[in-house]
Amino acid sequence: MSLAISPAYCVATYRCYDEKADFHKKATGIAVGLTVGSWTELPEARKAEMEKHLGRVVGVDVHEPSAGEPASARYADIRIAYPDMNFSRDIPALLVTVFGKLSMDGRIKLIDLAFSESFLSAFPGPRFGIEGVRNLLGVHDRPLLMSIFKSVIGHDLPALREQFYQQALGGVDLIKDDEILFENPLTPIEKRVELCMQAAAEAERETGQKLLYAANLTGPTFGLVEQAKKAINAGANALLFNVLAYGFDALSELSRHPDINVPLMAHPSLAGALYPSPYHGIAANVLLGKLMRLAGADLVLFPSPYGSVVMPKEENMAIKEALLTTEAADYIYGAPASSHGQVPLAASFPVPSAGIHPGLVPLILRDFGGQVVVNAGGGVHGHPMGAAAGGRAFRQAIDGRQAGVPLREYAADGHPELQEAIDAWGIKE
Amino acid sequence: MSLAISPAYCVATYRCYDEKADFHKKATGIAVGLTVGSWTELPEARKAEMEKHLGRVVGVDVHEPSAGEPASARYADIRIAYPDMNFSRDIPALLVTVFGKLSMDGRIKLIDLAFSESFLSAFPGPRFGIEGVRNLLGVHDRPLLMSIFKSVIGHDLPALREQFYQQALGGVDLIKDDEILFENPLTPIEKRVELCMQAAAEAERETGQKLLYAANLTGPTFGLVEQAKKAINAGANALLFNVLAYGFDALSELSRHPDINVPLMAHPSLAGALYPSPYHGIAANVLLGKLMRLAGADLVLFPSPYGSVVMPKEENMAIKEALLTTEAADYIYGAPASSHGQVPLAASFPVPSAGIHPGLVPLILRDFGGQVVVNAGGGVHGHPMGAAAGGRAFRQAIDGRQAGVPLREYAADGHPELQEAIDAWGIKE
């Protein structure tokens, strides 16, 4: 049968646990139920018309429990292709189609997404991406360094300015607001940004170094653009955003808004409600990887595998891959796995966060390579010689590592801040 | 110590699983870490200033595994009070504060929320609520009946109009779009609404009955108000909204927008990514109960405990309670449990959905009482005599039940549509 319109598909991969289910039947039920609704009872003439709307089962890989595994370990990875003409070119429509009702249907987790070329083409992706962020900072030859305000709630403007200045003096490339700092009478965003950007300029005269300040974009959804403009007008040269509290589409629209011409940093706030269960939710590589990049995050924070808030290493690597890959086959359903196809989205900076101290820098760079933002809070502010020294210790660790010198050796060679950090927190390699 | 400002608190309850943790220490860590950041090392003078921003441990109930339970069954319910001056009066700020970073911190689930009176006062809640919806329909003496389009994707306007008309003829009170029907060239919302509302008027001349049509509100976040207005201008007298794909705040703002003067129906799409795990996510009573009502949903769909997409009965009852309760102590932290305090929000209609047929009506009414919307898709369209008969069978089941007549008896007494439904699907009581 020839089709008048050749459908293009977005593909969702699910992991379904069930001790007894006929997974092939379940897959067909999904493919039909979430698209045309019913199929076998349709008259032939209708089938011809409806076929372009019909979902397809692309794969069913059943994992039968091996000896020693309980029956509950039985699962299947099911891949369903959804015609993209069934939904509009936005992430809510995609997610509602592929995992709206289905999310409530037993033990099922969304573990991967691939997009049709036409769906993907509706997304400009990160406006800056890794290269753009590097261009703004004029730093191309090393991993970046970010620090986080220590405590912000209840502090007044002079206190925040001083915290900011000390961090900036340490040579960090980026400073981000705490994600729980909302509009408040003590430190309203336009005042906070103005003072902190003055501190940045002051520090730049000392360090010779540019700096991005990601101010926290909060408040009512329909006022986000105005709030962003207010921050930008006050001098903010980046914005932090709690994406999952607002939905991916808000990020997607912010990222393509002509007046919001600064990098957007995605915070993973609330992500732990979605990714950790093996049986439910949305896997980290989709949630904090592909969808963040698709929605235009220039930088993406996620829990590091090193610290107090942990994520398994392989999930971290899957997020990194999703943010950085140029291989079209990873993003586009039907794209050949070859060196020719490119992901038509700029790469997003991975920012593994939580529990980071200078002694972890070699490990971070080994795991993530050079395209990473080393991000620390306590590891900067808790430095025995203060926050500025904390930043310097990280920069020294990065420089030492870039020079190929072992950390202890580099520290001993006239880098007392790094030495102090190692004495305090050790080295993990 | 006397405080210049007496803080008011919103309280989050978490269930934390951990085989060995000192749960009291963990609770203190949350209360401090998610508010002022650090406490013990603060100078006394700062403590006086900061105390109004400090979170408080309200309760730690440890469940030690009993004999026969594995060590992994050890958990604690931890209640933390967060000063509401720490966050702005919107749901993203509240959720990011109480469960942003914390959601990623091991096995922890948000199982309840109570609000300060001042936080709550920022939310008008459902504009219509149960009474308002009943007033629009002129129906005050029985549960309502809703039906869902059967299949919509790939169907043209005349086909949808005909489906709508058949459903309306059956005497349903509400008809909702399928949540996966997005803007599309075949059935754009303004054309669809116009034709379906014509069909509604036509059916009303037959049935004498009013009807609400909840058209699916979709598309870009920042265009939702315009899209809603387009639907309303075309005649839509209700809107369906995939709340979790956009965040609670979008619903909250839509519900208080002066031009969106129709009931809002919240779809639970994607909720299964959040509520089912015992170890992660947000419990159904919070996600589909309190937060939906707070955000202004007039009607809230959720998976029924009866059908194919199931939710445990006690979770269903907890949602119902959250949507209906008038007891202030359920919503306001510090409110006395008494008959005097009222929840300052209209009640939202519970709409248990999936797998509903007429033979379940007695059970639904026993579980939910009279303030419920009986909602069916296949139970209407799959009726052996067609969709109009399907609607009638439900209305008969409701009428019979209201009259106190057993269903089989009522069916035999001149209600052939109900009889056919019982023959097809049986009765479950």
mmCIF file of C-alpha atoms in Angstrom, chain A residues 22-40 54-60 78-80 82:
data_model
loop_
_atom_site.group_PDB
_atom_site.id
_atom_site.type_symbol
_atom_site.label_atom_id
_atom_site.label_comp_id
_atom_site.label_asym_id
_atom_site.label_seq_id
_atom_site.Cartn_x
_atom_site.Cartn_y
_atom_site.Cartn_z
ATOM 1 C CA ASP A 22 2.866 -10.953 26.917
ATOM 2 C CA PHE A 23 5.145 -8.030 26.146
ATOM 3 C CA HIS A 24 4.557 -8.200 22.402
ATOM 4 C CA LYS A 25 0.846 -7.876 22.954
ATOM 5 C CA LYS A 26 1.439 -5.062 25.410
ATOM 6 C CA ALA A 27 3.610 -3.268 22.842
ATOM 7 C CA THR A 28 0.916 -3.520 20.199
ATOM 8 C CA GLY A 29 -1.631 -2.252 22.705
ATOM 9 C CA ILE A 30 0.511 0.815 23.347
ATOM 10 C CA ALA A 31 1.200 1.476 19.678
ATOM 11 C CA VAL A 32 -2.503 1.344 18.806
ATOM 12 C CA GLY A 33 -4.017 2.647 22.026
ATOM 13 C CA LEU A 34 -1.957 5.824 22.185
ATOM 14 C CA THR A 35 -2.449 6.722 18.534
ATOM 15 C CA VAL A 36 -5.537 5.681 16.554
ATOM 16 C CA GLY A 37 -7.232 4.054 19.567
ATOM 17 C CA SER A 38 -8.397 0.911 17.814
ATOM 18 C CA TRP A 39 -7.275 -0.863 14.689
ATOM 19 C CA THR A 40 -8.422 -4.436 14.044
ATOM 20 C CA LEU A 54 -0.873 4.458 13.614
ATOM 21 C CA GLY A 55 1.960 3.836 16.094
ATOM 22 C CA ARG A 56 4.449 1.074 15.303
ATOM 23 C CA VAL A 57 6.197 -1.441 17.467
ATOM 24 C CA VAL A 58 9.877 -0.993 16.681
ATOM 25 C CA GLY A 59 11.318 -3.453 19.169
ATOM 26 C CA VAL A 60 10.513 -5.726 22.086
ATOM 27 C CA ILE A 78 9.701 -1.834 24.332
ATOM 28 C CA ARG A 79 10.241 0.685 21.550
ATOM 29 C CA ILE A 80 7.243 2.388 20.023
ATOM 30 C CA TYR A 82 4.678 7.534 17.171
#
